Short mmCIF file of C-alpha atoms in Angstrom, two decimals:
data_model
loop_
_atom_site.label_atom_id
_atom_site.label_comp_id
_atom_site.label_asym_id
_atom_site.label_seq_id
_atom_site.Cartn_x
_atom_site.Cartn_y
_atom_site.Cartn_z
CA UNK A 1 17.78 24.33 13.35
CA UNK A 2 18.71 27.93 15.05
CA UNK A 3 16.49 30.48 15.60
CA UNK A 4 16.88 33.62 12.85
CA UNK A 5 18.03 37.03 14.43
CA UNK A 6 19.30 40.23 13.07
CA UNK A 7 22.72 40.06 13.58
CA UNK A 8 24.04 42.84 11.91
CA UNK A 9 21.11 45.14 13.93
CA UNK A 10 22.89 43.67 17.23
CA UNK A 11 26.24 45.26 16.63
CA UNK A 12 25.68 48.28 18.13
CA UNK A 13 23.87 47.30 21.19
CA UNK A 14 25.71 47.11 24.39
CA UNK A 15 25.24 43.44 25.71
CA UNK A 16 23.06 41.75 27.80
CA UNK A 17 20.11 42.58 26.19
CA UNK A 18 16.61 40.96 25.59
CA UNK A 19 15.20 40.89 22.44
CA UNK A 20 11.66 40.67 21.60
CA UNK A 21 10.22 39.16 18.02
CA UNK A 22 7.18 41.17 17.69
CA UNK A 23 5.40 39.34 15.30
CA UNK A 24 5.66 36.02 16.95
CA UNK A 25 4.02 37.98 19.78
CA UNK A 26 0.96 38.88 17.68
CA UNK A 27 0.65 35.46 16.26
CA UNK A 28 0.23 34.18 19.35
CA UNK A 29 -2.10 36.67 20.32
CA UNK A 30 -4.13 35.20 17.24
CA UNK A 31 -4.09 31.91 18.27
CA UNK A 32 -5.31 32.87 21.67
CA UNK A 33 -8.17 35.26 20.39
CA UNK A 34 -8.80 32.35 17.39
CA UNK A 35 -9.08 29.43 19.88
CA UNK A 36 -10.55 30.91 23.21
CA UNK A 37 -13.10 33.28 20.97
CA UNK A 38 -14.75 29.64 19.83
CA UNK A 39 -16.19 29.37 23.04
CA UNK A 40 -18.98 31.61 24.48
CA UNK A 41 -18.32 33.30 27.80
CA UNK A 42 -14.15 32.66 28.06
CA UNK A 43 -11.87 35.92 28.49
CA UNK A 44 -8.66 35.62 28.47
CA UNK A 45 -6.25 37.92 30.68
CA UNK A 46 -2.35 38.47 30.49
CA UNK A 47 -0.13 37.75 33.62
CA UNK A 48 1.81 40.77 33.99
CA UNK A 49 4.04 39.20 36.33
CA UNK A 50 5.52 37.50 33.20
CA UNK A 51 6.93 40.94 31.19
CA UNK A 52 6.33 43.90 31.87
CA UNK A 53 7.95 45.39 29.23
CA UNK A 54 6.22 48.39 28.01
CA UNK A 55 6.53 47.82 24.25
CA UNK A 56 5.08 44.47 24.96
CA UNK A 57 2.08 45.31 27.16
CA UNK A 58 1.02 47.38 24.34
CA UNK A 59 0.78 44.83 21.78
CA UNK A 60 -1.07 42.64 24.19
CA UNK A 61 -3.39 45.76 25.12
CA UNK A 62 -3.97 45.94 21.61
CA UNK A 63 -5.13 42.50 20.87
CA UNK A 64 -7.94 43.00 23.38
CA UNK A 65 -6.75 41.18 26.38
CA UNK A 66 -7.67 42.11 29.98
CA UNK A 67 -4.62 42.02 32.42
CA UNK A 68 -3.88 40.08 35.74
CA UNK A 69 -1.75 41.96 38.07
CA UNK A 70 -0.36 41.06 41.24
CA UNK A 71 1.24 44.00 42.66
CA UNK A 72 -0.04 48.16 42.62
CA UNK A 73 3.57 48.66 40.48
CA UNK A 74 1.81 46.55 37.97
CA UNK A 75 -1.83 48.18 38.04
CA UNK A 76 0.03 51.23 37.17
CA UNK A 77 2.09 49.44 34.18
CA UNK A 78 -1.09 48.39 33.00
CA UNK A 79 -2.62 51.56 33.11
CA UNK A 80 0.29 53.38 31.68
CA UNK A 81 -0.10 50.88 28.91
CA UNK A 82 -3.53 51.50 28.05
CA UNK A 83 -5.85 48.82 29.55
CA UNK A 84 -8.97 50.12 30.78
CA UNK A 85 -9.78 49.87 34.47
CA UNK A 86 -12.75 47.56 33.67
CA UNK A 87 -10.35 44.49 32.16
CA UNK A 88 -7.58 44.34 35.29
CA UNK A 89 -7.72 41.88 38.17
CA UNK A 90 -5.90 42.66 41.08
CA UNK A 91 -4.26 39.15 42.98
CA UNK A 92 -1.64 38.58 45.35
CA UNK A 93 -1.83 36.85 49.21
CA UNK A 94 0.11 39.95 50.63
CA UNK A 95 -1.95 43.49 49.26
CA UNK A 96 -0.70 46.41 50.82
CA UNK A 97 -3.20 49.18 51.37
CA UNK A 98 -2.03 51.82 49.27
CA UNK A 99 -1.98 49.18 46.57
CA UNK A 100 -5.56 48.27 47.15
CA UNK A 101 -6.71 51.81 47.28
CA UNK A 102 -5.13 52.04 44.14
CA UNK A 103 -7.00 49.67 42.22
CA UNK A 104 -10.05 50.79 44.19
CA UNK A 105 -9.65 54.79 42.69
CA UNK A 106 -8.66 53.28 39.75
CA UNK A 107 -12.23 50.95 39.24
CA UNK A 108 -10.54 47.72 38.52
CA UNK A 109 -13.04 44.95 38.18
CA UNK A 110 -12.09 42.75 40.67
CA UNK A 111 -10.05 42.06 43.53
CA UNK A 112 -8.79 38.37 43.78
CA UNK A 113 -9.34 37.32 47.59
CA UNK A 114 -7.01 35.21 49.44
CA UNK A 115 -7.75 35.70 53.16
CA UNK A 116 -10.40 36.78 55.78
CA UNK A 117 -8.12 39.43 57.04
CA UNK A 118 -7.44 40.66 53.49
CA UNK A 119 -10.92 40.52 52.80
CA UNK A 120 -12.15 43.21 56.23
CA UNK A 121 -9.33 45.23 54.77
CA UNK A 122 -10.62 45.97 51.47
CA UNK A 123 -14.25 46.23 52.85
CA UNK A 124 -13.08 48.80 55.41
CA UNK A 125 -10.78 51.03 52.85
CA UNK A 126 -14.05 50.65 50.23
CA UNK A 127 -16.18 52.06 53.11
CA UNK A 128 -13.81 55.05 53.78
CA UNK A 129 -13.74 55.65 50.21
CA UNK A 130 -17.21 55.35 49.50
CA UNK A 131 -17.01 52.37 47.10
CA UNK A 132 -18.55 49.00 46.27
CA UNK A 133 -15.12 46.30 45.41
CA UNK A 134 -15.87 43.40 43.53
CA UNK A 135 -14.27 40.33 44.76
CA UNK A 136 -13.55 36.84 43.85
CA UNK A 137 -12.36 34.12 46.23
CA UNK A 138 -9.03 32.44 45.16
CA UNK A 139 -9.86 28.65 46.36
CA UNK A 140 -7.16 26.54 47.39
CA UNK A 141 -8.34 23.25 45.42
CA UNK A 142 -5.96 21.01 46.67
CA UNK A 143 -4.65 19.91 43.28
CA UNK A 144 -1.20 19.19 42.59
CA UNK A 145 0.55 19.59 38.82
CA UNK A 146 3.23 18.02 37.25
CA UNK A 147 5.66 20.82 37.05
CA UNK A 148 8.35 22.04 39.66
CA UNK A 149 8.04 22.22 43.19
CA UNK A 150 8.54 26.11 43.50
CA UNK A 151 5.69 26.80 41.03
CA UNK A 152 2.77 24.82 42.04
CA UNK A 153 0.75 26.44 43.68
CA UNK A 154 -2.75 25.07 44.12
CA UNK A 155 -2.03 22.19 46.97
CA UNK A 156 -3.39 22.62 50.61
CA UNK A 157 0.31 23.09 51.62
CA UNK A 158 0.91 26.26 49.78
CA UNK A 159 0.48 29.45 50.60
CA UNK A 160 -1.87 30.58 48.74
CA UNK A 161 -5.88 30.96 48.69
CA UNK A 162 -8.53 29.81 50.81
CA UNK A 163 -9.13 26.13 52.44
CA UNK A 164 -12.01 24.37 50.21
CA UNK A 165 -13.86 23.87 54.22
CA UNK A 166 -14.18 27.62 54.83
CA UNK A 167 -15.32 28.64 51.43
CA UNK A 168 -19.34 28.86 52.12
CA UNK A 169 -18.74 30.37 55.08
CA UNK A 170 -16.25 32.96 53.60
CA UNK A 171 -18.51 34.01 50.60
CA UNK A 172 -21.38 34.09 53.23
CA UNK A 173 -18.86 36.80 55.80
CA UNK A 174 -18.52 38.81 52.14
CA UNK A 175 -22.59 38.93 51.02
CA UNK A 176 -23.02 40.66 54.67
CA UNK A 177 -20.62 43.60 54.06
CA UNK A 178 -21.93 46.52 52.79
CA UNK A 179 -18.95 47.56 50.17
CA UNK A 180 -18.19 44.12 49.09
CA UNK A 181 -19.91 42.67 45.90
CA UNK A 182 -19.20 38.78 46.16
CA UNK A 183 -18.77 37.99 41.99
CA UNK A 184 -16.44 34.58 41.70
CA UNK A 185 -14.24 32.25 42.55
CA UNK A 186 -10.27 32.11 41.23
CA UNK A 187 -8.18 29.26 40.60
CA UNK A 188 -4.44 28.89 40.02
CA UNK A 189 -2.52 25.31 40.32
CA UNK A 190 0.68 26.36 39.03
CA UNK A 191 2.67 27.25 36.20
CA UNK A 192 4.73 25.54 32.83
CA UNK A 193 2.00 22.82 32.74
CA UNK A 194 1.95 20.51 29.70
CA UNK A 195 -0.16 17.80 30.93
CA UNK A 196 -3.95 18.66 30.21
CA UNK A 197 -5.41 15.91 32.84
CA UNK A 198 -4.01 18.64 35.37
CA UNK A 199 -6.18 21.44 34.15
CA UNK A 200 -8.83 18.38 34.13
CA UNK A 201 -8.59 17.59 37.69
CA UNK A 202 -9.43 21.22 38.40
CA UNK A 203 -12.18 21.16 36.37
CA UNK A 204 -13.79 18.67 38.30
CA UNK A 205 -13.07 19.78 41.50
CA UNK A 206 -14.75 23.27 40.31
CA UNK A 207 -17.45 20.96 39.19
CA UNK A 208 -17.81 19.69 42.74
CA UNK A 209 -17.55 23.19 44.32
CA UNK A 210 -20.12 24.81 42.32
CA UNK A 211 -22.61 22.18 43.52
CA UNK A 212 -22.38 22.28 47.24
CA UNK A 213 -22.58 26.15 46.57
CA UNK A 214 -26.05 25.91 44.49
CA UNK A 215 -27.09 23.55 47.51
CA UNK A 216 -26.84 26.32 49.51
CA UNK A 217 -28.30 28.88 47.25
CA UNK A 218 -25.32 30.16 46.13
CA UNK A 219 -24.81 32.18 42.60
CA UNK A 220 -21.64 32.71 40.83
CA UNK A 221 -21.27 34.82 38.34
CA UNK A 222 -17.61 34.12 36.89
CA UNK A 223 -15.45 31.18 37.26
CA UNK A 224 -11.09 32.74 37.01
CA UNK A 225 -9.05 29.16 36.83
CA UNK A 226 -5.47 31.16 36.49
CA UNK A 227 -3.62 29.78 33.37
CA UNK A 228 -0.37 27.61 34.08
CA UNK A 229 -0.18 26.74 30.02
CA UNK A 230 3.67 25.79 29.36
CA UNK A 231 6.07 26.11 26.37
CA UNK A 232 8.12 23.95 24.97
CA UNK A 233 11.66 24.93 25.82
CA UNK A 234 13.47 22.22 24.31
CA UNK A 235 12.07 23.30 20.94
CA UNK A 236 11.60 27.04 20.68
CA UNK A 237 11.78 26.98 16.76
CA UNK A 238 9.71 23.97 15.96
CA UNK A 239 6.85 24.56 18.65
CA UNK A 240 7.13 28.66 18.82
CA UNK A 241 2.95 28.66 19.90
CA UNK A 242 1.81 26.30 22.35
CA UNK A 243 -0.99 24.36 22.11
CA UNK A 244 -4.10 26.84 23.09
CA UNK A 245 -6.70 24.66 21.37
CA UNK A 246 -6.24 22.00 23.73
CA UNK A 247 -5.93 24.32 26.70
CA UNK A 248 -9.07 25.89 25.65
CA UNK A 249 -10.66 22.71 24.47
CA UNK A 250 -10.09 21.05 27.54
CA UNK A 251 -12.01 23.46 29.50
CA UNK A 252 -14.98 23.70 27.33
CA UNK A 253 -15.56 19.84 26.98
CA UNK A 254 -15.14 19.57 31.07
CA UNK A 255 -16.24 22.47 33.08
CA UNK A 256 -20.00 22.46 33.65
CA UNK A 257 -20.37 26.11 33.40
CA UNK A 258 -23.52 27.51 34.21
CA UNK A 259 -25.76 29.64 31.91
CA UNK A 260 -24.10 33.11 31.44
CA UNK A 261 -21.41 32.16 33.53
CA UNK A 262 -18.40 33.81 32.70
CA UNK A 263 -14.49 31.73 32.33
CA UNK A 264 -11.81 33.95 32.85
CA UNK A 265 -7.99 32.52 32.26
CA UNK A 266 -4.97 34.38 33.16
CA UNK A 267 -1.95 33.12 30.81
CA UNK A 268 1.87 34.81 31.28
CA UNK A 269 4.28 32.23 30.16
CA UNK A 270 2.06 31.08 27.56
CA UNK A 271 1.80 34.11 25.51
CA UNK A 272 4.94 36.02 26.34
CA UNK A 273 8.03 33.13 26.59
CA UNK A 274 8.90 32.04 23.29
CA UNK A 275 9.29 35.59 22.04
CA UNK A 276 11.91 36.56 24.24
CA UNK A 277 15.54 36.02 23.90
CA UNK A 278 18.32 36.69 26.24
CA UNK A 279 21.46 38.03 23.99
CA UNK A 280 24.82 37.58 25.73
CA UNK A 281 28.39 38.29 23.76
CA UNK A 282 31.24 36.05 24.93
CA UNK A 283 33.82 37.18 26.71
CA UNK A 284 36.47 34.27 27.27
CA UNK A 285 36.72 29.99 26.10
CA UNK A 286 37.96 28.79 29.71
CA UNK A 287 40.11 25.37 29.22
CA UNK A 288 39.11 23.44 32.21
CA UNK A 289 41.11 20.50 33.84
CA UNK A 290 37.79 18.56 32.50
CA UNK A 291 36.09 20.70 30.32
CA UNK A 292 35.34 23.79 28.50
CA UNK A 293 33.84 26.68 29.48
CA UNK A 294 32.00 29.16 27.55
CA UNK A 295 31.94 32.40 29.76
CA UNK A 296 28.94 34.77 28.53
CA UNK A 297 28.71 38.85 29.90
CA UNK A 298 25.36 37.46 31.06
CA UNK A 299 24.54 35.98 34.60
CA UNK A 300 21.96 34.61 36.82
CA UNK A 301 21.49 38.71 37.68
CA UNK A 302 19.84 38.76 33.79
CA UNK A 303 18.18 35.29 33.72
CA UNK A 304 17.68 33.89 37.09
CA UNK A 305 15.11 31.01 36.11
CA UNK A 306 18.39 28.33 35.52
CA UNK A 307 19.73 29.51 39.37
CA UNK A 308 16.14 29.23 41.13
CA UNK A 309 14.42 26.12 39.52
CA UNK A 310 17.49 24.49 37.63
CA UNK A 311 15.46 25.53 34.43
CA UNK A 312 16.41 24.52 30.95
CA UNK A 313 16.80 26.61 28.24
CA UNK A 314 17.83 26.05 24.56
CA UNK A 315 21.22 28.25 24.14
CA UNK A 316 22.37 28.67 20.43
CA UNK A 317 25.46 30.51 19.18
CA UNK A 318 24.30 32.91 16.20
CA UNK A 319 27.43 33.48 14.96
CA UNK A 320 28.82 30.20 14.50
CA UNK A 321 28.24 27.91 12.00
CA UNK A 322 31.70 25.90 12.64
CA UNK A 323 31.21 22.33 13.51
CA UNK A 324 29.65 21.20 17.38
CA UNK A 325 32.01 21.26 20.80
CA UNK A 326 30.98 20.79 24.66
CA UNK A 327 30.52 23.63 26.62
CA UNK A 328 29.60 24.79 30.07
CA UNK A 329 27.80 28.49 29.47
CA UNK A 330 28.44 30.20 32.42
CA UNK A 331 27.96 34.28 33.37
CA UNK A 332 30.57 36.53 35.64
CA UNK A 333 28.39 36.82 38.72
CA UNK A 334 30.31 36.15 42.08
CA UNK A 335 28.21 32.61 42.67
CA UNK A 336 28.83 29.00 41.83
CA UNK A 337 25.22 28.74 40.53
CA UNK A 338 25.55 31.31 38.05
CA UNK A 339 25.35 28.71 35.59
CA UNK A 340 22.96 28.45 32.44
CA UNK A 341 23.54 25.03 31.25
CA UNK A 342 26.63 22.78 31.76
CA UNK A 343 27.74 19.53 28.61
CA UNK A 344 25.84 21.35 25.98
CA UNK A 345 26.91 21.55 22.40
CA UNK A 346 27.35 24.81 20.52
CA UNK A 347 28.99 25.57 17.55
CA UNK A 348 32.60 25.99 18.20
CA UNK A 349 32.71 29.51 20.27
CA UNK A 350 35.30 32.34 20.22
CA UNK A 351 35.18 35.66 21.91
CA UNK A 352 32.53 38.13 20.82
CA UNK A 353 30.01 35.56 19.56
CA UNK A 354 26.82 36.10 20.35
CA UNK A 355 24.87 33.74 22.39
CA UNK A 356 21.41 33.41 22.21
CA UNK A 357 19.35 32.10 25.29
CA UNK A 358 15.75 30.77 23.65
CA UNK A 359 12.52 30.96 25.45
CA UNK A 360 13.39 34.04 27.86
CA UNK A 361 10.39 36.36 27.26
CA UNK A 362 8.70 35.35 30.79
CA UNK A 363 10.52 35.82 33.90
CA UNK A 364 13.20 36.80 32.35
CA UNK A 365 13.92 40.85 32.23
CA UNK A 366 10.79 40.94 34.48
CA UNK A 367 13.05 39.59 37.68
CA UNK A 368 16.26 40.68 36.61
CA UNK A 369 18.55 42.10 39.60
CA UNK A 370 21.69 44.83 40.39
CA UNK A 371 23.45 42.44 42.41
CA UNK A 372 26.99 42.82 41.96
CA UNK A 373 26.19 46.42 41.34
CA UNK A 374 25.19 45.09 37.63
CA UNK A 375 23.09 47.15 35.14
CA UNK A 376 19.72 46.05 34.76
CA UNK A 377 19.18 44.39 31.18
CA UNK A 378 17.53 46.46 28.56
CA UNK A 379 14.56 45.26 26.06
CA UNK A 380 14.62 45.93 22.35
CA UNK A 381 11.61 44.53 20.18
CA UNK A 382 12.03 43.93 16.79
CA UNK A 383 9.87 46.84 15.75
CA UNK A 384 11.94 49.30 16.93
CA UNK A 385 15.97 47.84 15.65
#
């Protein structure tokens, strides 16, 4: 079973090119609005680190979601897109200060804490512009998840948040400054996670934290556990939505939130993935000493997720219907890991095919590069071919 693409609309278009299916996007904005929407209090924000596409943000602004961004380039995306001030959070262990003055002119809700340092930063550029920010404190929790090394992000080895020992007397150093508002803590373990006992081991160790905080007369108001909800790449046409009942599910039925406490989640991959598709035309069928290769006008400089984490994803020839052969797919860049898969079958290949690389829509076009003096991909959604 292939995916179903308008050829014939493709003709025209110079290759590499991502292409964006629209209405899978809004059903999946359903099932988000649908699923979280049974449970009081939960508010669901989109990673904008995932696609930034224009076209896109829009559809997701539309739908009602807040945003997450974690740079000022993407606090102006947002904006540009149409999210009100109210519904971004601003993350990231490295804020600049133009970038937090941004989002303080701006009136974004809240500013996602990592550091002490950060933290006298923001209080002192509040104070010269006459300001109150609102911050939450990303906690390290010191829980691991069973995805790749290079996106897990929540153990006490990684960069990111504050040590579980330091966090009373962090939010304490924050209820004594006079422009910050202390309003949460944020979570974030990582990213493509399947396995729902991970998002359960968090839930518990927020369960922990938010009694040794009441023991010390401490109030929160929200609780942000990040999002980390994988796809299913292997299957992009049977499983197009993931499973956002049981994400959603899983934190209703385990986190002890407190009355009027509010549960923000912060999903990318989740909503954006399975909607994108990397188009490539082929240029050459290489006869190896030991095998074929399928050479694509795509590279790692397009779709770098293969090159950095060795990630899979489902490649399909859409013009083909001839019967299966081997291939290596494999783009022009200069480097012996521009590679996208290696022993896959395709339908048998000749130049100008077009191959289609499944599950692209996050981190795809988002971290696309110029190396090799290259052309940065373009994005066409289906509402507009």
């Amino acid at each position: 079973m292939k995916g179903q693409f308008p050829i014939e609309k493709f003709q025209s278009l110079r290759t590499p090119f991502y292409y964006y299916d629209m209405d899978l996007l809004r059903a999946t904005l359903a099932s988000i609005n649908q699923e979280a929407g049974k449970h009081e209090g939960f508010i669901v924000h989109y990673a904008v680190k995932a696609n930034a596409n224009m076209q896109v943000l829009r559809c997701i602004k539309q739908a009602g979601l807040g945003v997450d961004c974690v740079s000022g380039g993407e606090i102006e995306a947002a904006l540009k897109a149409g999210f009100p001030a109210d519904k971004i959070v601003y993350a990231g262990v490295g804020k600049s200060d133009w970038e937090i003055i941004l989002g303080l002119k701006s009136g974004i809700h809240c500013f996602n804490v990592e550091s002490i340092p950060e933290l006298e930063v923001i209080n002192e550029l509040a104070a010269q512009h006459d300001t109150i920010a609102q911050v939450a404190f990303r906690i390290n929790p010191d829980v691991g998840a069973h995805t790749h090394a290079n996106i897990t992000t929540g153990l006490a080895e990684n960069k990111f948040g504050i040590a579980m020992r330091d966090m009373e007397s962090v939010i304490e150093l924050a209820q004594s400054m006079k422009n910050i508002r202390f309003i949460g803590l944020h979570f974030h373990i990582g990213s493509q996670i399947l396995d729902m006992a991970d998002f359960q081991a968090l839930c518990n160790r927020i369960n922990d934290l938010q009694n040794q905080l009441e023991a010390h007369r401490i109030v929160v108001k929200s609780i942000n556990v990040g999002g980390g909800l994988g796809i299913d790449y292997q299957h992009p046409n049977r499983v197009p939505i993931p499973d956002f009942k049981a994400y959603f599910d899983t934190y209703a039925t385990k986190l002890k939130l407190r009355p009027g406490q509010k549960l923000h989640f912060e999903l990318g991959r989740a909503v954006v993935a399975q909607m994108g598709t990397l188009l490539a035309r082929t240029l050459y069928i290489k006869e190896g000493a030991k095998k074929k290769f399928c050479i694509v006008d795509a590279g790692m400089t397009d779709l770098i997720r293969p090159a950095l984490y060795q990630a899979y994803h489902k490649i399909e020839n859409i013009s083909s219907e001839e019967p299966m052969e081997a291939y290596d797919v494999v783009g022009p860049i200069c480097e012996s890991s521009d590679v996208f898969a290696k022993q896959i079958d395709l339908n048998k290949t000749k130049r100008g095919d077009f191959i289609a690389i499944r599950s692209a829509g996050a981190y795809g076009e988002i971290m696309a590069s110029q190396y090799n003096c290259r052309q940065l991909p373009k994005g066409y959604t289906s509402d507009e071919l």
